[in-house]
Amino acid sequence: MEKIWANSGDSHFLEPDELWRDSLPPRLAELVPRAERDPDGQWETVHIDGMSFRRKLPTGTAKEFMEASNRAPGARDVPLRMKDLDQEGIWCEVVFPSLGMWSSSFRTPEVLREALRVSNDWAWETIEKGSNRLIATAQVSTLDIDDAVRELERVAEMGYRTVFLPVSPHPLQKDYHQPEWEPFWTAAERAGIVLAFHIGTDPLDLSKGASAGIVYRGPGGAVLNYTETTFGGQRAVVKMVASGALDRHPDLKILISEGGATWVPFIADRIEEGYRQHAMAVRPKLSRSPREIIYSQVYASFQHDQSAVAAATYMGYRNVMWGSDYPHMEGTYGHTQETLHGLFDGVDPAIRERVTVGAFSELFPGMPPLPTGVPA
Amino acid sequence: MSEVLHDSPTDFMHEMAMSSMACVAQSVIPNDEGAYTVACSCQLWETTAATREDGLNLARRHTGSIQ
């Protein structure tokens, strides 16, 4: 069977558990997330910035799920990771953090700012310098926009090409469609930084305890909760378009990772209709059509979606990008070739090249080419 | 190693929700009165504590982990 090589617009790395605690001064280290087990081994307590959350450790099916999510040998080791990628047929990757997913749980701006700075320095040394096939995503505080601008400019100077953003900012901060974010969009465009939103990162205000976030219980709960994580990425795009942020910054590119791709033509339709039919109430006016803005500045990654390739083939949306989600449970680790053949066998070679390599290379130029003699 | 810190907070909350109404998670959160509100995922138990450690011990008693 022919080996299909593909770049991934969505992968993850597990940082050392004690990265923040070992690198920050004690007064800040005390506030970053840390977990400890009860003596009975059955419960774990997570302490975050003055709050504590205790949970029963998973057993049975839940434990198997968690172990499977982090089962890949290269989840936390670059040399082992490259072996995994070669075996799976994954060439270059956008690599998201793991610890940083807890950023919305911080309450103290200084702690978040310094913790993310530590993460960025670590990821640069470990991931970016670890292989020229890996693109590390830097992290910025969405609790303090001035901090976000300063850190984005610092990491851009280091050489970072992309910054991870949660699909909504910190619960204590204004939302992305508000003018307070304008300096950040300006800084990202000026620095040529791609803003990489990852679905499932809706910030939870854990200070609200059990009522935090949208959580379904009862019949269908698992699928409802999983599907719900998709919508935040779509909302982020609507905010960036409707507020005029992408229109004012035509060189700013954004990536929505793991959320599928077929929703992009759909959401462009909805925004077009709203913009046209509610024209008397629409502010700000845009200099380009919403569809033109989205199709030229928004990229979207998927892993298994059967309809995603059709978005590129039949709907005129070319910024469709495949992603492995390595090493997560929802990803393709262990069956990447089967997935890629299922998606691309019989597909126009030009579309296959665009989705597996071309869109990625357009967003992140200068990455090493596929192994010689191996077709995309 | 910590298992929970490599979940996202969303995964963390969803996992709690999968055990509907069961005592699988408790939160100890500062409140406006200078104390801590302690609540359980069973949604039937909520109390206050003077300190975070007191709150955690109340949670442990609630789940039968200590007497």
Tab-separated table of C-alpha atoms in Angstrom:
chain	number	residue	atom	x	y	z
A	1	MET	CA	0.000	0.000	0.000
A	2	GLU	CA	1.333	3.426	-0.948
A	3	LYS	CA	2.379	5.492	2.064
A	4	ILE	CA	0.616	8.832	2.181
A	5	TRP	CA	2.575	11.590	3.899
A	6	ALA	CA	0.678	14.515	5.398
A	7	ASN	CA	1.395	17.561	7.499
A	8	SER	CA	-0.681	17.968	10.634
A	9	GLY	CA	-2.369	21.203	11.629
A	10	ASP	CA	-3.229	19.795	15.029
A	11	SER	CA	-0.917	17.892	17.359
A	12	HIS	CA	-0.057	18.030	21.060
A	13	PHE	CA	2.912	17.638	23.371
A	14	LEU	CA	2.900	16.827	27.081
A	15	GLU	CA	5.186	19.136	29.011
A	16	PRO	CA	7.036	17.968	32.129
A	17	ASP	CA	4.533	17.850	34.979
A	18	GLU	CA	6.595	20.111	37.202
A	19	LEU	CA	7.693	22.589	34.535
A	20	TRP	CA	5.998	25.592	36.101
A	21	ARG	CA	6.659	24.681	39.710
A	22	ASP	CA	10.337	24.032	39.054
A	23	SER	CA	10.875	27.223	37.060
A	24	LEU	CA	8.934	29.926	38.883
A	25	PRO	CA	9.860	31.687	42.130
A	26	PRO	CA	8.185	30.027	45.147
A	27	ARG	CA	5.542	32.733	45.661
A	28	LEU	CA	4.294	32.154	42.081
A	29	ALA	CA	4.963	28.426	41.971
A	30	GLU	CA	2.573	28.015	44.893
A	31	LEU	CA	-0.296	29.222	42.692
A	32	VAL	CA	0.176	27.231	39.489
A	33	PRO	CA	-1.849	24.042	39.009
A	34	ARG	CA	-0.519	21.118	40.960
A	35	ALA	CA	-2.095	17.773	41.669
A	36	GLU	CA	-1.683	15.508	44.668
A	37	ARG	CA	-3.215	12.178	45.502
A	38	ASP	CA	-4.943	11.280	48.714
A	39	PRO	CA	-3.131	8.571	50.704
A	40	ASP	CA	-5.764	6.026	49.663
A	41	GLY	CA	-4.749	6.523	46.003
A	42	GLN	CA	-8.361	6.807	44.950
A	43	TRP	CA	-8.713	10.598	44.874
A	44	GLU	CA	-6.727	13.446	43.397
A	45	THR	CA	-6.839	17.122	44.351
A	46	VAL	CA	-5.848	19.895	41.942
A	47	HIS	CA	-4.875	23.233	43.495
A	48	ILE	CA	-5.046	26.285	41.234
A	49	ASP	CA	-4.466	29.867	42.255
A	50	GLY	CA	-6.207	29.637	45.638
A	51	MET	CA	-8.880	27.123	44.622
A	52	SER	CA	-8.969	23.349	45.043
A	53	PHE	CA	-10.770	20.660	43.084
A	54	ARG	CA	-10.926	17.106	44.282
A	55	ARG	CA	-12.003	14.238	42.051
A	56	LYS	CA	-12.210	10.481	42.172
A	57	LEU	CA	-9.494	9.034	39.992
A	58	PRO	CA	-10.755	7.199	36.969
A	59	THR	CA	-11.133	3.455	37.054
A	60	GLY	CA	-12.164	0.894	34.466
A	61	THR	CA	-13.292	2.376	31.164
A	62	ALA	CA	-12.453	5.957	32.088
A	63	LYS	CA	-8.927	4.943	33.111
A	64	GLU	CA	-8.450	3.034	29.871
A	65	PHE	CA	-9.610	6.119	27.932
A	66	MET	CA	-7.149	8.369	29.713
A	67	GLU	CA	-4.248	5.980	29.294
A	68	ALA	CA	-5.077	5.565	25.620
A	69	SER	CA	-5.094	9.333	25.168
A	70	ASN	CA	-1.478	9.591	26.186
A	71	ARG	CA	-0.283	6.202	25.007
A	72	ALA	CA	1.918	7.324	22.143
A	73	PRO	CA	5.606	6.961	23.066
A	74	GLY	CA	6.437	10.367	21.602
A	75	ALA	CA	3.801	12.281	23.522
A	76	ARG	CA	6.486	13.821	25.719
A	77	ASP	CA	9.772	12.961	23.983
A	78	VAL	CA	10.873	14.537	20.688
A	79	PRO	CA	13.192	11.750	19.391
A	80	LEU	CA	10.552	9.103	20.113
A	81	ARG	CA	7.943	11.384	18.612
A	82	MET	CA	9.798	11.588	15.298
A	83	LYS	CA	9.827	7.788	15.098
A	84	ASP	CA	6.072	7.773	15.669
A	85	LEU	CA	5.560	10.421	12.995
A	86	ASP	CA	7.690	8.556	10.457
A	87	GLN	CA	5.781	5.377	11.121
A	88	GLU	CA	2.407	7.089	10.843
A	89	GLY	CA	3.286	9.133	7.750
A	90	ILE	CA	3.064	12.529	9.452
A	91	TRP	CA	5.724	14.955	8.238
A	92	CYS	CA	5.385	18.421	9.827
A	93	GLU	CA	3.186	19.345	12.781
A	94	VAL	CA	1.666	22.326	14.536
A	95	VAL	CA	2.199	21.367	18.177
A	96	PHE	CA	-0.127	22.642	20.902
A	97	PRO	CA	0.652	22.729	24.631
A	98	SER	CA	-1.128	20.726	27.313
A	99	LEU	CA	-0.558	22.512	30.623
A	100	GLY	CA	-1.584	25.813	29.050
A	101	MET	CA	-5.096	24.505	28.543
A	102	TRP	CA	-5.574	25.389	32.234
A	103	SER	CA	-4.811	29.070	31.692
A	104	SER	CA	-8.392	30.186	32.170
A	105	SER	CA	-8.286	28.828	35.709
A	106	PHE	CA	-5.729	31.392	36.869
A	107	ARG	CA	-6.885	34.521	38.671
A	108	THR	CA	-3.555	36.303	39.231
A	109	PRO	CA	-2.261	38.015	36.057
A	110	GLU	CA	1.385	37.873	37.124
A	111	VAL	CA	1.276	34.112	37.700
A	112	LEU	CA	-0.281	33.415	34.328
A	113	ARG	CA	2.084	35.767	32.515
A	114	GLU	CA	5.192	34.237	34.073
A	115	ALA	CA	3.987	30.627	33.751
A	116	LEU	CA	3.338	31.040	30.044
A	117	ARG	CA	6.680	32.729	29.571
A	118	VAL	CA	8.306	29.658	31.130
A	119	SER	CA	6.283	27.405	28.811
A	120	ASN	CA	7.290	29.390	25.748
A	121	ASP	CA	10.978	29.306	26.593
A	122	TRP	CA	10.745	25.577	27.253
A	123	ALA	CA	8.793	24.796	24.067
A	124	TRP	CA	11.258	26.777	21.958
A	125	GLU	CA	14.230	24.867	23.317
A	126	THR	CA	12.559	21.465	23.350
A	127	ILE	CA	10.101	21.366	20.456
A	128	GLU	CA	11.226	23.988	17.938
A	129	LYS	CA	14.898	23.195	18.333
A	130	GLY	CA	14.078	19.494	18.697
A	131	SER	CA	13.154	19.066	15.039
A	132	ASN	CA	12.731	21.313	12.018
A	133	ARG	CA	9.486	19.420	11.318
A	134	LEU	CA	7.777	20.736	14.456
A	135	ILE	CA	6.109	24.125	14.835
A	136	ALA	CA	5.542	24.932	18.496
A	137	THR	CA	2.629	27.175	19.406
A	138	ALA	CA	3.480	29.895	21.889
A	139	GLN	CA	1.011	30.881	24.572
A	140	VAL	CA	-0.134	34.268	25.812
A	141	SER	CA	-2.295	35.411	28.685
A	142	THR	CA	-5.849	36.244	27.668
A	143	LEU	CA	-6.440	37.588	31.173
A	144	ASP	CA	-4.362	40.728	30.511
A	145	ILE	CA	-4.254	41.984	26.917
A	146	ASP	CA	-1.170	44.144	27.493
A	147	ASP	CA	0.633	41.029	28.728
A	148	ALA	CA	-0.602	39.182	25.643
A	149	VAL	CA	0.777	41.810	23.277
A	150	ARG	CA	4.156	41.936	25.025
A	151	GLU	CA	4.550	38.150	25.043
A	152	LEU	CA	3.448	37.829	21.413
A	153	GLU	CA	6.090	40.370	20.421
A	154	ARG	CA	8.709	38.587	22.542
A	155	VAL	CA	8.022	35.151	21.055
A	156	ALA	CA	7.873	36.550	17.523
A	157	GLU	CA	11.333	37.965	18.116
A	158	MET	CA	12.469	34.495	19.232
A	159	GLY	CA	11.234	33.065	15.944
A	160	TYR	CA	7.852	31.601	16.818
A	161	ARG	CA	5.425	31.498	13.893
A	162	THR	CA	2.180	30.864	15.714
A	163	VAL	CA	0.435	31.621	18.995
A	164	PHE	CA	-2.241	29.417	20.536
A	165	LEU	CA	-5.463	31.084	21.618
A	166	PRO	CA	-8.395	29.531	23.449
A	167	VAL	CA	-11.658	29.869	21.530
A	168	SER	CA	-12.820	32.484	24.039
A	169	PRO	CA	-10.601	34.639	26.232
A	170	HIS	CA	-10.259	34.371	29.986
A	171	PRO	CA	-13.612	34.602	31.801
A	172	LEU	CA	-12.521	37.882	33.424
A	173	GLN	CA	-11.538	39.497	30.106
A	174	LYS	CA	-13.576	41.140	27.300
A	175	ASP	CA	-14.535	38.874	24.413
A	176	TYR	CA	-12.626	38.807	21.122
A	177	HIS	CA	-15.102	40.976	19.209
A	178	GLN	CA	-14.547	43.923	21.579
A	179	PRO	CA	-12.211	46.807	20.651
A	180	GLU	CA	-9.915	46.108	23.621
A	181	TRP	CA	-8.368	43.306	21.553
A	182	GLU	CA	-7.416	45.549	18.643
A	183	PRO	CA	-3.778	46.053	19.808
A	184	PHE	CA	-3.346	42.288	19.906
A	185	TRP	CA	-4.656	41.756	16.367
A	186	THR	CA	-2.408	44.595	15.206
A	187	ALA	CA	0.633	43.067	16.891
A	188	ALA	CA	-0.059	39.607	15.446
A	189	GLU	CA	-0.471	40.930	11.916
A	190	ARG	CA	2.645	43.091	12.178
A	191	ALA	CA	4.716	40.154	13.458
A	192	GLY	CA	3.337	37.687	10.898
A	193	ILE	CA	2.107	35.432	13.690
A	194	VAL	CA	-0.618	32.905	12.849
A	195	LEU	CA	-3.255	32.774	15.573
A	196	ALA	CA	-4.075	29.121	16.228
A	197	PHE	CA	-7.371	28.545	18.015
A	198	HIS	CA	-7.897	25.018	19.273
A	199	ILE	CA	-11.413	23.746	19.863
A	200	GLY	CA	-12.386	22.434	23.267
A	201	THR	CA	-10.577	25.283	24.989
A	202	ASP	CA	-13.645	27.244	26.013
A	203	PRO	CA	-12.458	28.831	29.242
A	204	LEU	CA	-14.173	27.439	32.267
A	205	ASP	CA	-14.710	29.686	35.226
A	206	LEU	CA	-13.891	27.022	37.757
A	207	SER	CA	-14.732	29.499	40.521
A	208	LYS	CA	-18.338	28.704	39.677
A	209	GLY	CA	-17.702	25.118	40.728
A	210	ALA	CA	-20.037	22.467	39.380
A	211	SER	CA	-22.071	24.985	37.358
A	212	ALA	CA	-19.084	26.018	35.221
A	213	GLY	CA	-19.374	25.598	31.473
A	214	ILE	CA	-21.876	23.801	29.304
A	215	VAL	CA	-22.070	20.262	30.561
A	216	TYR	CA	-24.689	17.722	29.549
A	217	ARG	CA	-25.673	14.888	31.813
A	218	GLY	CA	-27.836	11.853	31.176
A	219	PRO	CA	-28.669	10.109	27.878
A	220	GLY	CA	-26.353	11.156	25.080
A	221	GLY	CA	-24.156	13.126	27.467
A	222	ALA	CA	-20.825	11.858	26.144
A	223	VAL	CA	-21.633	12.707	22.517
A	224	LEU	CA	-23.328	15.977	23.465
A	225	ASN	CA	-20.301	17.089	25.442
A	226	TYR	CA	-17.866	16.047	22.729
A	227	THR	CA	-19.850	17.769	19.974
A	228	GLU	CA	-20.277	20.900	22.090
A	229	THR	CA	-16.513	21.421	22.118
A	230	THR	CA	-16.662	22.015	18.354
A	231	PHE	CA	-18.771	25.164	18.400
A	232	GLY	CA	-16.320	27.462	20.185
A	233	GLY	CA	-14.053	27.567	17.136
A	234	GLN	CA	-16.946	28.600	14.946
A	235	ARG	CA	-17.931	31.342	17.383
A	236	ALA	CA	-14.357	32.654	17.410
A	237	VAL	CA	-14.416	33.014	13.615
A	238	VAL	CA	-17.773	34.785	13.640
A	239	LYS	CA	-16.440	37.243	16.238
A	240	MET	CA	-13.298	37.920	14.215
A	241	VAL	CA	-15.311	38.527	11.058
A	242	ALA	CA	-18.359	40.366	12.396
A	243	SER	CA	-16.277	42.736	14.542
A	244	GLY	CA	-14.177	43.637	11.517
A	245	ALA	CA	-10.941	42.370	13.108
A	246	LEU	CA	-9.975	40.220	10.113
A	247	ASP	CA	-11.139	42.879	7.670
A	248	ARG	CA	-8.954	45.541	9.294
A	249	HIS	CA	-6.011	43.120	9.300
A	250	PRO	CA	-6.030	41.386	5.920
A	251	ASP	CA	-2.616	39.832	6.481
A	252	LEU	CA	-3.701	38.211	9.751
A	253	LYS	CA	-4.272	34.451	9.355
A	254	ILE	CA	-6.070	32.228	11.803
A	255	LEU	CA	-6.215	28.455	12.163
A	256	ILE	CA	-9.070	26.604	13.832
A	257	SER	CA	-7.638	23.235	14.822
A	258	GLU	CA	-9.537	19.987	15.299
A	259	GLY	CA	-12.959	21.505	14.590
A	260	GLY	CA	-13.511	20.033	11.132
A	261	ALA	CA	-13.695	22.049	7.922
A	262	THR	CA	-17.099	21.703	6.316
A	263	TRP	CA	-18.550	24.180	8.809
A	264	VAL	CA	-16.513	26.971	7.226
A	265	PRO	CA	-18.593	27.287	4.020
A	266	PHE	CA	-21.718	26.914	6.171
A	267	ILE	CA	-20.758	29.683	8.600
A	268	ALA	CA	-19.750	31.920	5.694
A	269	ASP	CA	-23.261	31.444	4.307
A	270	ARG	CA	-24.823	32.385	7.633
A	271	ILE	CA	-22.674	35.483	8.082
A	272	GLU	CA	-23.317	36.564	4.488
A	273	GLU	CA	-27.050	36.277	5.040
A	274	GLY	CA	-26.968	38.176	8.323
A	275	TYR	CA	-24.714	40.870	6.926
A	276	ARG	CA	-26.961	41.350	3.897
A	277	GLN	CA	-30.438	40.877	5.361
A	278	HIS	CA	-29.812	42.875	8.546
A	279	ALA	CA	-27.780	45.536	6.795
A	280	MET	CA	-29.552	48.402	8.502
A	281	ALA	CA	-28.316	47.170	11.907
A	282	VAL	CA	-24.872	45.891	10.910
A	283	ARG	CA	-21.862	47.669	12.419
A	284	PRO	CA	-19.088	47.812	11.473
A	285	LYS	CA	-19.398	47.699	7.714
A	286	LEU	CA	-16.782	45.514	6.062
A	287	SER	CA	-14.652	46.424	3.072
A	288	ARG	CA	-14.796	42.861	1.739
A	289	SER	CA	-17.523	40.237	1.780
A	290	PRO	CA	-17.554	37.962	4.836
A	291	ARG	CA	-17.007	34.971	2.574
A	292	GLU	CA	-13.955	36.534	0.965
A	293	ILE	CA	-12.511	37.322	4.388
A	294	ILE	CA	-13.110	33.824	5.708
A	295	TYR	CA	-11.935	31.973	2.623
A	296	SER	CA	-8.709	33.938	2.474
A	297	GLN	CA	-7.781	34.265	6.171
A	298	VAL	CA	-9.277	31.266	8.001
A	299	TYR	CA	-7.741	27.788	7.866
A	300	ALA	CA	-9.400	24.740	9.446
A	301	SER	CA	-8.097	21.313	10.410
A	302	PHE	CA	-9.945	18.013	10.696
A	303	GLN	CA	-8.838	14.450	11.329
A	304	HIS	CA	-11.518	11.928	10.298
A	305	ASP	CA	-14.418	13.973	8.884
A	306	GLN	CA	-15.651	12.312	5.712
A	307	SER	CA	-17.111	15.550	4.361
A	308	ALA	CA	-14.070	17.751	4.960
A	309	VAL	CA	-12.364	16.952	1.660
A	310	ALA	CA	-15.594	17.876	-0.122
A	311	ALA	CA	-15.313	21.390	1.289
A	312	ALA	CA	-12.122	21.793	-0.724
A	313	THR	CA	-13.400	19.855	-3.728
A	314	TYR	CA	-16.894	21.213	-4.187
A	315	MET	CA	-17.464	24.262	-1.976
A	316	GLY	CA	-14.644	26.512	-3.031
A	317	TYR	CA	-13.027	26.558	0.407
A	318	ARG	CA	-9.357	25.739	-0.155
A	319	ASN	CA	-7.910	26.230	3.340
A	320	VAL	CA	-8.788	22.736	4.466
A	321	MET	CA	-5.943	21.144	6.391
A	322	TRP	CA	-5.628	17.637	7.707
A	323	GLY	CA	-4.499	17.113	11.327
A	324	SER	CA	-3.576	14.009	13.313
A	325	ASP	CA	-4.421	15.256	16.830
A	326	TYR	CA	-1.451	13.142	17.938
A	327	PRO	CA	-1.370	11.717	20.597
A	328	HIS	CA	-4.952	12.248	21.678
A	329	MET	CA	-7.746	9.674	21.751
A	330	GLU	CA	-9.736	11.550	19.086
A	331	GLY	CA	-6.737	11.457	16.756
A	332	THR	CA	-5.400	9.028	14.200
A	333	TYR	CA	-2.382	7.557	16.003
A	334	GLY	CA	-2.202	3.855	15.163
A	335	HIS	CA	-4.443	4.174	12.118
A	336	THR	CA	-3.169	7.258	10.280
A	337	GLN	CA	-2.502	5.486	6.985
A	338	GLU	CA	-5.889	3.809	7.050
A	339	THR	CA	-7.490	7.203	7.705
A	340	LEU	CA	-5.560	8.989	4.966
A	341	HIS	CA	-6.333	6.301	2.402
A	342	GLY	CA	-9.988	6.372	3.376
A	343	LEU	CA	-10.053	10.119	2.887
A	344	PHE	CA	-7.972	10.466	-0.253
A	345	ASP	CA	-8.087	7.294	-2.359
A	346	GLY	CA	-9.763	8.269	-5.603
A	347	VAL	CA	-9.576	11.989	-4.818
A	348	ASP	CA	-8.127	14.459	-7.339
A	349	PRO	CA	-4.352	14.513	-6.635
A	350	ALA	CA	-4.366	18.317	-6.589
A	351	ILE	CA	-7.002	18.352	-3.823
A	352	ARG	CA	-5.115	15.697	-1.908
A	353	GLU	CA	-1.915	17.723	-2.144
A	354	ARG	CA	-3.718	20.867	-1.019
A	355	VAL	CA	-5.290	19.245	2.054
A	356	THR	CA	-2.314	17.145	3.149
A	357	VAL	CA	0.511	19.579	2.368
A	358	GLY	CA	-0.403	22.717	0.436
A	359	ALA	CA	-2.622	24.569	2.901
A	360	PHE	CA	-0.131	23.868	5.687
A	361	SER	CA	2.808	25.104	3.596
A	362	GLU	CA	0.924	28.238	2.662
A	363	LEU	CA	0.301	29.045	6.304
A	364	PHE	CA	3.788	28.027	7.441
A	365	PRO	CA	6.187	28.504	4.528
A	366	GLY	CA	9.716	27.231	4.639
A	367	MET	CA	9.080	23.879	6.262
A	368	PRO	CA	11.149	20.938	4.983
A	369	PRO	CA	9.705	19.198	1.915
A	370	LEU	CA	8.324	15.687	2.070
A	371	PRO	CA	10.907	12.875	1.896
A	372	THR	CA	12.345	12.652	-1.611
A	373	GLY	CA	10.488	10.416	-3.993
A	374	VAL	CA	7.509	10.026	-1.742
A	375	PRO	CA	4.328	11.469	-3.210
A	376	ALA	CA	1.961	13.531	-1.059
B	1	MET	CA	2.511	11.909	37.695
B	2	SER	CA	-0.619	13.967	37.643
B	3	GLU	CA	-3.285	12.471	35.439
B	4	VAL	CA	-5.666	15.381	35.562
B	5	LEU	CA	-3.360	18.160	34.405
B	6	HIS	CA	-3.106	16.663	30.956
B	7	ASP	CA	-6.870	16.746	30.608
B	8	SER	CA	-8.231	20.137	29.649
B	9	PRO	CA	-10.536	21.755	32.218
B	10	THR	CA	-13.380	21.015	29.801
B	11	ASP	CA	-12.528	17.318	29.793
B	12	PHE	CA	-12.282	17.501	33.576
B	13	MET	CA	-15.798	18.926	33.899
B	14	HIS	CA	-17.230	16.546	31.309
B	15	GLU	CA	-15.807	13.588	33.132
B	16	MET	CA	-17.519	14.771	36.285
B	17	ALA	CA	-20.773	15.092	34.381
B	18	MET	CA	-20.563	11.523	33.119
B	19	SER	CA	-21.162	10.383	36.675
B	20	SER	CA	-24.461	12.169	36.969
B	21	MET	CA	-25.367	13.124	40.527
B	22	ALA	CA	-22.599	11.009	42.017
B	23	CYS	CA	-20.049	12.168	44.575
B	24	VAL	CA	-17.088	12.103	42.186
B	25	ALA	CA	-15.769	15.660	42.517
B	26	GLN	CA	-15.754	18.513	45.013
B	27	SER	CA	-14.702	22.145	44.700
B	28	VAL	CA	-13.281	24.388	47.441
B	29	ILE	CA	-13.480	27.997	46.269
B	30	PRO	CA	-12.947	31.330	48.066
B	31	ASN	CA	-16.152	33.307	48.561
B	32	ASP	CA	-16.858	36.984	49.163
B	33	GLU	CA	-17.075	36.474	52.929
B	34	GLY	CA	-13.432	35.539	53.256
B	35	ALA	CA	-14.252	31.857	53.711
B	36	TYR	CA	-14.519	28.934	51.281
B	37	THR	CA	-17.568	27.436	49.613
B	38	VAL	CA	-17.357	23.657	49.406
B	39	ALA	CA	-19.639	21.823	46.961
B	40	CYS	CA	-19.984	18.339	45.523
B	41	SER	CA	-20.875	17.084	42.052
B	42	CYS	CA	-23.843	15.256	43.592
B	43	GLN	CA	-25.445	18.716	43.780
B	44	LEU	CA	-26.996	17.751	47.106
B	45	TRP	CA	-24.229	18.938	49.405
B	46	GLU	CA	-22.741	22.394	49.901
B	47	THR	CA	-21.144	23.957	52.954
B	48	THR	CA	-18.614	26.585	53.998
B	49	ALA	CA	-15.196	26.264	55.602
B	50	ALA	CA	-12.792	28.696	57.231
B	51	THR	CA	-9.755	27.475	55.295
B	52	ARG	CA	-9.078	25.560	52.126
B	53	GLU	CA	-7.656	22.614	54.039
B	54	ASP	CA	-10.731	22.517	56.284
B	55	GLY	CA	-12.846	22.515	53.123
B	56	LEU	CA	-10.933	19.603	51.667
B	57	ASN	CA	-11.317	17.652	54.897
B	58	LEU	CA	-15.065	18.293	54.864
B	59	ALA	CA	-15.115	17.007	51.287
B	60	ARG	CA	-13.174	13.908	52.346
B	61	ARG	CA	-15.683	13.270	55.126
B	62	HIS	CA	-18.544	13.759	52.675
B	63	THR	CA	-17.180	11.024	50.410
B	64	GLY	CA	-16.320	8.728	53.305
B	65	SER	CA	-12.603	8.961	52.667
B	66	ILE	CA	-12.012	9.908	56.306
B	67	GLN	CA	-14.138	9.607	59.425
